[in-house]
XYZ file of C-alpha atoms in Angstrom:
341
model
C 0.000 0.000 0.000
C 1.272 3.442 -0.871
C 1.002 6.621 1.189
C 0.165 8.659 -1.901
C -2.467 11.209 -1.035
C -2.119 10.749 2.709
C 0.109 13.771 3.232
C -1.017 17.280 2.442
C 2.188 18.982 1.420
C 2.473 22.768 1.440
C 5.120 25.057 0.029
C 5.790 26.431 3.500
C 8.001 24.201 5.646
C 6.569 23.266 9.024
C 8.777 21.501 11.541
C 7.155 18.319 12.789
C 4.575 18.091 10.000
C 5.370 14.366 9.814
C 3.879 13.962 13.298
C 0.455 15.457 12.487
C -2.759 13.511 12.063
C -4.619 13.679 8.757
C -7.671 15.363 10.327
C -10.069 12.518 9.585
C -10.170 8.807 10.398
C -9.910 5.927 7.962
C -10.759 2.278 8.548
C -7.041 1.418 8.525
C -6.336 4.089 11.157
C -9.038 2.681 13.421
C -7.889 -0.923 13.060
C -4.208 -0.111 13.514
C -4.882 2.233 16.437
C -7.028 -0.360 18.184
C -4.423 -3.064 17.612
C -1.731 -0.819 19.119
C -3.870 0.011 22.145
C -5.109 -3.544 22.787
C -1.708 -5.213 22.340
C 0.074 -2.570 24.437
C -2.485 -2.814 27.237
C -2.193 -6.612 27.246
C 1.635 -6.394 27.241
C 1.621 -4.021 30.235
C -0.844 -6.176 32.198
C 1.127 -9.380 31.499
C 4.339 -7.518 32.366
C 3.006 -6.544 35.806
C 1.834 -10.139 36.278
C 5.400 -11.278 35.512
C 6.782 -8.952 38.191
C 4.263 -10.276 40.723
C 5.005 -13.929 39.901
C 8.778 -13.395 40.109
C 8.399 -11.698 43.488
C 6.302 -14.550 44.889
C 8.056 -17.645 43.462
C 11.460 -18.568 44.858
C 12.593 -20.326 41.640
C 13.020 -16.848 40.136
C 14.955 -15.443 43.095
C 18.251 -15.688 41.244
C 20.260 -13.909 38.593
C 17.920 -15.001 35.795
C 14.900 -13.646 37.652
C 16.565 -10.297 38.365
C 17.581 -9.871 34.715
C 14.057 -10.828 33.626
C 12.610 -8.175 35.960
C 14.854 -5.488 34.452
C 13.859 -6.480 30.935
C 10.173 -6.610 31.877
C 10.300 -3.100 33.350
C 11.755 -1.951 30.030
C 8.890 -3.544 28.116
C 6.242 -2.064 30.404
C 7.764 1.400 30.038
C 8.008 1.038 26.248
C 4.282 0.319 25.960
C 2.921 3.081 28.179
C 3.268 5.697 25.372
C 1.351 3.318 23.092
C -1.552 3.180 25.535
C -1.725 6.880 26.320
C -0.559 8.430 23.029
C 0.154 6.310 19.936
C -3.030 4.242 20.099
C -5.466 7.156 20.642
C -3.902 9.587 18.128
C -3.761 6.840 15.481
C -7.483 6.200 15.906
C -8.635 9.855 16.008
C -5.987 11.443 13.729
C -6.039 14.964 15.274
C -4.371 17.845 13.433
C -2.285 20.650 14.926
C -0.474 18.307 17.331
C 2.443 19.873 19.138
C 5.477 17.994 17.712
C 6.862 17.817 21.240
C 4.157 15.281 22.136
C 5.227 12.867 19.406
C 8.908 13.355 20.243
C 8.330 12.704 23.954
C 6.321 9.550 23.111
C 9.209 8.280 20.981
C 11.834 9.234 23.604
C 10.095 7.338 26.412
C 9.228 4.313 24.235
C 12.703 4.096 22.679
C 14.561 4.477 25.976
C 12.709 1.581 27.607
C 12.587 -0.575 24.455
C 16.328 -0.155 23.898
C 17.016 -1.201 27.498
C 14.892 -4.289 26.915
C 16.753 -5.046 23.680
C 20.169 -4.825 25.373
C 18.992 -6.900 28.334
C 18.083 -9.745 25.973
C 21.819 -10.351 25.478
C 22.375 -10.741 29.222
C 19.425 -13.117 29.582
C 20.670 -15.288 26.689
C 24.200 -15.319 28.115
C 22.770 -16.263 31.501
C 21.013 -19.310 30.039
C 24.038 -20.341 27.983
C 26.298 -20.319 31.054
C 23.714 -22.163 33.169
C 23.390 -24.997 30.630
C 26.903 -25.208 29.183
C 28.933 -24.517 32.345
C 26.581 -25.160 35.288
C 29.385 -25.505 37.848
C 30.672 -22.028 36.998
C 27.240 -20.398 36.808
C 26.997 -19.128 40.393
C 30.529 -17.749 40.224
C 30.090 -15.987 36.866
C 26.568 -14.633 37.396
C 27.153 -13.433 40.921
C 24.896 -10.886 42.581
C 27.491 -8.200 41.981
C 27.862 -8.950 38.259
C 24.105 -9.098 37.800
C 23.629 -5.663 39.356
C 26.514 -4.291 37.295
C 25.006 -5.595 34.039
C 21.665 -4.000 34.868
C 23.225 -0.622 35.710
C 25.334 -0.653 32.534
C 22.268 -1.517 30.464
C 20.150 1.348 31.816
C 23.002 3.864 31.539
C 23.688 2.697 27.965
C 20.051 3.245 27.006
C 20.155 6.750 28.511
C 23.416 7.532 26.696
C 22.091 6.375 23.328
C 18.874 8.359 23.633
C 20.910 11.456 24.603
C 22.957 11.135 21.400
C 19.785 11.531 19.317
C 19.384 14.981 20.866
C 23.077 15.849 20.583
C 23.688 14.726 16.973
C 22.070 17.330 14.674
C 18.929 16.364 12.796
C 18.482 12.905 14.282
C 15.226 13.097 16.226
C 12.193 10.903 15.618
C 8.574 11.134 16.743
C 5.350 9.167 16.474
C 3.363 9.785 13.269
C -0.388 8.957 13.411
C -0.577 8.980 9.597
C 2.243 6.509 9.096
C 1.587 4.439 12.248
C 5.281 4.436 13.145
C 8.097 6.535 14.597
C 9.326 8.796 11.781
C 12.375 10.935 11.139
C 11.658 14.666 11.576
C 13.115 16.850 8.831
C 15.098 19.826 10.064
C 14.510 22.170 7.131
C 12.779 22.315 3.763
C 16.038 21.999 1.801
C 17.256 19.030 3.826
C 17.716 16.271 1.248
C 17.836 13.310 3.676
C 14.534 11.736 4.754
C 15.923 9.385 7.378
C 17.964 9.614 10.563
C 21.524 8.384 10.155
C 21.645 7.650 13.849
C 18.385 5.658 13.734
C 19.646 3.748 10.692
C 22.765 2.687 12.587
C 20.664 1.991 15.687
C 18.198 -0.292 13.868
C 21.010 -2.321 12.346
C 22.874 -2.339 15.657
C 19.845 -3.824 17.428
C 19.590 -6.430 14.671
C 23.260 -7.341 15.169
C 22.846 -7.593 18.963
C 19.804 -9.843 18.679
C 21.699 -11.966 16.143
C 24.390 -12.487 18.790
C 21.694 -13.497 21.274
C 20.328 -15.965 18.735
C 23.824 -17.468 18.303
C 24.030 -17.926 22.080
C 20.598 -19.601 21.999
C 21.750 -22.006 19.291
C 24.860 -22.831 21.339
C 22.647 -23.506 24.360
C 20.271 -25.679 22.325
C 23.165 -27.804 20.993
C 24.367 -28.379 24.559
C 20.851 -29.300 25.719
C 20.529 -31.886 22.957
C 23.981 -33.247 23.739
C 23.101 -33.727 27.416
C 19.699 -35.193 26.590
C 21.136 -37.906 24.327
C 24.465 -38.610 26.039
C 23.773 -38.088 29.735
C 20.334 -39.472 30.570
C 20.837 -39.101 34.317
C 21.678 -35.395 34.088
C 18.753 -34.836 31.687
C 16.354 -36.153 34.353
C 17.558 -33.756 37.042
C 15.091 -31.030 38.059
C 17.747 -28.308 37.779
C 18.492 -29.245 34.171
C 14.777 -29.322 33.317
C 14.331 -25.894 34.868
C 17.278 -24.523 32.881
C 15.725 -25.916 29.695
C 12.411 -24.176 30.466
C 14.166 -20.887 31.186
C 16.089 -21.290 27.912
C 12.820 -21.878 26.022
C 11.495 -18.564 27.354
C 14.599 -16.739 26.138
C 14.717 -18.394 22.705
C 11.001 -17.745 22.170
C 11.444 -14.004 22.671
C 14.591 -13.784 20.518
C 12.949 -15.437 17.513
C 9.991 -13.034 17.582
C 12.326 -10.073 18.140
C 14.412 -10.961 15.078
C 11.284 -10.918 12.921
C 10.372 -7.504 14.315
C 13.819 -6.075 13.622
C 13.658 -7.185 9.976
C 10.665 -4.878 9.500
C 12.362 -2.135 11.549
C 15.364 -2.199 9.210
C 13.145 -2.210 6.095
C 10.987 0.691 7.300
C 14.025 2.590 8.683
C 11.748 5.280 10.218
C 11.614 6.936 6.802
C 8.742 7.990 4.532
C 10.929 7.019 1.587
C 10.163 3.330 2.139
C 6.597 4.114 0.913
C 5.352 0.764 2.216
C 2.598 1.145 4.795
C 2.700 -2.548 5.682
C 6.342 -2.185 6.777
C 5.403 0.591 9.195
C 2.445 -1.316 10.628
C 4.346 -4.590 10.981
C 7.440 -2.907 12.433
C 5.377 -1.185 15.110
C 2.799 -3.848 15.960
C 5.185 -6.818 15.947
C 7.415 -5.040 18.484
C 4.453 -4.705 20.851
C 3.487 -8.313 20.121
C 7.050 -9.397 20.938
C 6.816 -7.685 24.327
C 3.514 -9.474 24.959
C 5.018 -12.830 23.911
C 7.954 -12.304 26.269
C 5.623 -11.907 29.221
C 3.499 -14.886 28.209
C 6.610 -17.088 27.869
C 7.267 -16.952 31.629
C 3.695 -18.123 32.260
C 3.484 -20.786 29.562
C 6.821 -22.544 30.056
C 6.850 -22.980 33.839
C 4.590 -25.469 35.684
C 5.412 -23.690 38.961
C 3.729 -20.594 37.555
C 0.739 -22.673 36.390
C 0.321 -24.001 39.928
C 0.726 -20.565 41.509
C -1.866 -19.004 39.191
C -4.224 -21.967 39.475
C -3.737 -22.975 35.858
C -3.155 -26.656 35.131
C -2.699 -27.257 31.402
C -1.872 -30.913 31.941
C -5.043 -31.548 33.929
C -7.125 -29.837 31.268
C -5.503 -32.022 28.654
C -6.145 -35.092 30.793
C -9.808 -34.213 31.153
C -10.213 -33.867 27.405
C -8.651 -37.269 26.805
C -10.853 -38.889 29.486
C -8.069 -41.123 30.790
C -9.159 -43.987 33.047
C -6.949 -45.686 35.612
C -7.571 -49.259 36.664
C -6.817 -51.031 39.931
C -7.090 -54.742 40.677
C -7.752 -56.518 43.936
C -7.914 -60.214 44.737
C -10.335 -61.284 47.484
C -11.019 -64.968 48.304
C -9.857 -66.060 44.894
C -12.064 -63.521 43.123
C -10.444 -61.051 40.807
C -12.048 -57.599 40.994
C -11.216 -54.868 38.506
C -12.161 -51.343 39.509
C -12.182 -48.615 36.904
C -11.645 -45.076 38.122
C -11.985 -42.010 35.973
C -9.152 -39.607 36.763
C -11.412 -36.668 35.983
């Protein structure tokens, strides 16, 4: 789909015109705006549920749990602007929006989302060490190192976002018309329609998540090796827990890689002229944050028990399994059938 006719260009340059609504709503605007609002609200609610579960369950009172909390806070913060700004303005398409509003929405969302993106590397490394070198895990991922990684991650996100304001003509803001964060032109005669800094940033995030995916593959190879060559170790509860935690991490990295493909293609630039890239880049990022929160719930039976959800019991009920017991009394064989439901 092309954006032809969506932008009312004038001869007079207006800073932040990219961040204005069209002044009327279309069916696409309504659907996209609702999808942003619904997905973001769900992601925030599931994120807070993750924080509550981690606080209550002792299996997450470790380095992995602390890193997951930091990443979850990043995802919650990244979706708040979608609930209170991006979703509503996409639906209603107001004109005469102060560009500052769109810039602030991008600043808050990008700061938290970038922290979450960086933290993915630490979570993947945590799982790789736990599975590949379990005896060294406690020493490597000590409490001190975990806190240091978290502080470095948050300071790095703050530093990167500050560079957008320091490097001339690099700022982005949310555009209701294009359903994505867009580069803001500095002047009418400025020939570039994309942010060099954002271009490097998008590709940098893709490279970082690729490294996380490599760590996941390394972890998966080790899991398979243990499963087939060391049956006793594969049956240990600690190993099974590490596998579940790894599944959570790998699940989020796969969805994130798909999101970043669209981010690179869209490149926060109107020049891409592909509306589907903008929509997919924006919505799949929110969906990735939602998937990350759901992974903690879906992959851990301890969480199922805590929340009162028993997937295995539900499956058992559907299959209608029957257990049989036999007793012998005075030479008479009695078979008693008992429905496990």
